[in-house]
XYZ file of C-alpha atoms in Angstrom:
147
model
C 150.710 81.946 100.338
C 148.279 80.116 102.612
C 145.395 82.310 101.453
C 146.047 81.495 97.822
C 145.898 77.833 98.532
C 142.673 78.201 100.439
C 141.201 80.243 97.652
C 142.180 77.675 95.063
C 140.707 74.889 97.098
C 137.542 76.812 97.678
C 137.108 77.418 93.959
C 137.730 73.764 93.142
C 135.170 72.662 95.862
C 132.595 75.020 94.434
C 133.221 73.753 90.932
C 132.647 70.166 91.977
C 129.598 71.059 94.022
C 127.867 73.057 91.389
C 124.977 71.461 89.392
C 125.937 69.344 86.440
C 126.507 71.017 83.134
C 125.154 69.706 79.851
C 128.572 68.128 79.239
C 128.271 66.222 82.486
C 124.688 65.020 81.693
C 125.854 63.988 78.178
C 128.674 61.983 79.781
C 126.189 60.300 82.060
C 124.012 59.523 79.007
C 126.974 58.052 77.203
C 127.908 55.979 80.219
C 124.529 54.670 81.236
C 122.459 54.790 78.010
C 124.755 55.282 74.995
C 126.042 51.688 74.951
C 122.684 50.494 73.554
C 121.059 53.646 72.283
C 124.425 54.874 70.738
C 125.927 58.357 71.109
C 123.510 59.809 68.612
C 120.458 58.314 70.070
C 119.637 56.067 67.025
C 119.527 52.801 68.999
C 119.106 49.499 67.198
C 115.389 49.129 66.433
C 113.175 47.337 67.103
C 114.683 46.056 70.414
C 116.594 49.223 71.241
C 114.440 52.172 70.277
C 115.666 55.225 68.324
C 115.319 58.293 70.657
C 115.466 60.891 67.856
C 112.071 62.659 67.589
C 110.242 59.641 68.916
C 109.961 60.161 72.673
C 107.707 63.205 72.507
C 104.754 60.876 71.848
C 105.321 59.196 75.191
C 104.835 62.496 76.879
C 101.129 62.601 76.147
C 100.222 60.513 79.186
C 101.582 59.952 82.722
C 102.139 56.258 81.869
C 104.314 57.332 78.921
C 106.335 59.734 81.149
C 106.732 56.974 83.639
C 107.913 54.562 80.928
C 110.870 56.827 80.109
C 112.161 56.278 83.604
C 111.004 52.647 84.088
C 112.956 51.018 81.251
C 115.587 48.806 82.801
C 118.605 50.890 81.640
C 117.142 53.988 83.304
C 115.524 52.589 86.434
C 118.539 50.457 87.241
C 121.253 53.036 86.417
C 123.573 53.636 89.418
C 122.681 57.354 89.637
C 120.464 59.400 92.031
C 116.911 60.250 91.181
C 118.048 63.855 90.603
C 120.779 62.768 88.142
C 118.389 60.450 86.299
C 115.915 63.428 86.063
C 118.686 65.490 84.481
C 119.551 62.669 82.002
C 115.968 62.071 80.898
C 115.160 65.698 80.497
C 118.371 66.229 78.612
C 117.667 63.454 76.199
C 114.176 64.817 75.576
C 115.427 68.299 74.700
C 118.561 67.041 72.992
C 117.094 64.432 70.743
C 113.449 65.528 70.547
C 113.496 69.283 70.468
C 111.745 69.433 67.068
C 108.781 67.306 68.385
C 108.318 68.295 71.937
C 104.795 69.550 72.606
C 104.355 73.276 73.070
C 103.319 72.655 76.683
C 106.163 70.423 77.469
C 107.024 70.202 81.205
C 110.278 68.529 82.105
C 110.058 65.515 84.405
C 110.326 66.373 88.095
C 112.644 64.598 90.547
C 109.562 63.309 92.475
C 107.998 62.007 89.265
C 111.250 60.196 88.381
C 111.632 58.839 91.928
C 108.087 57.458 92.024
C 108.107 55.994 88.494
C 111.597 54.413 88.874
C 110.444 52.293 91.715
C 107.588 50.679 89.684
C 108.861 47.596 87.912
C 108.283 47.402 84.170
C 107.684 43.774 83.194
C 107.818 44.012 79.411
C 109.405 47.229 78.081
C 108.882 46.424 74.377
C 105.207 45.510 74.724
C 104.611 48.517 77.005
C 106.261 50.929 74.616
C 104.247 49.620 71.697
C 101.017 49.944 73.663
C 101.839 53.516 74.687
C 102.800 54.630 71.246
C 99.555 53.117 69.764
C 97.493 54.800 72.456
C 99.157 58.266 71.808
C 98.043 58.314 68.164
C 99.877 61.558 67.913
C 102.015 62.244 64.859
C 105.745 62.104 65.649
C 106.395 65.426 63.968
C 104.751 68.648 64.987
C 105.528 71.881 66.713
C 107.691 74.784 65.759
C 111.398 74.487 65.152
C 113.080 74.063 68.503
C 110.153 72.112 69.740
C 107.912 74.834 71.025
C 105.086 76.853 69.421
């Protein structure tokens, strides 16, 4: 009887210690981002950007990659750097799969940790500048986001 209890407790402990699933990351997105960007990522332009097939343009520069983490809702979210990395990479692949560059590299934990600590003074102006600088069409790439 005791060994059954121990086995059940061990299984439960392992389940909670395991890396987050997509469902867990989606829950974090809904909790920390979805209030403004909405569950489907459409936001409320122009103040709250639409995530859907728009963020891939920001991946063309390190400043754009940093911006994804520096916006107030991300940089100030009460989550670890590792968890924020999971959330940002999830939203990139979930809402931008069709437009991700063929050479897309997910953000790293170190990249997120460093960018997160740099204060973004004017998110709207910065986003506009970064998107103008990218001059890359929003659409492109093969279905699924990779060529």
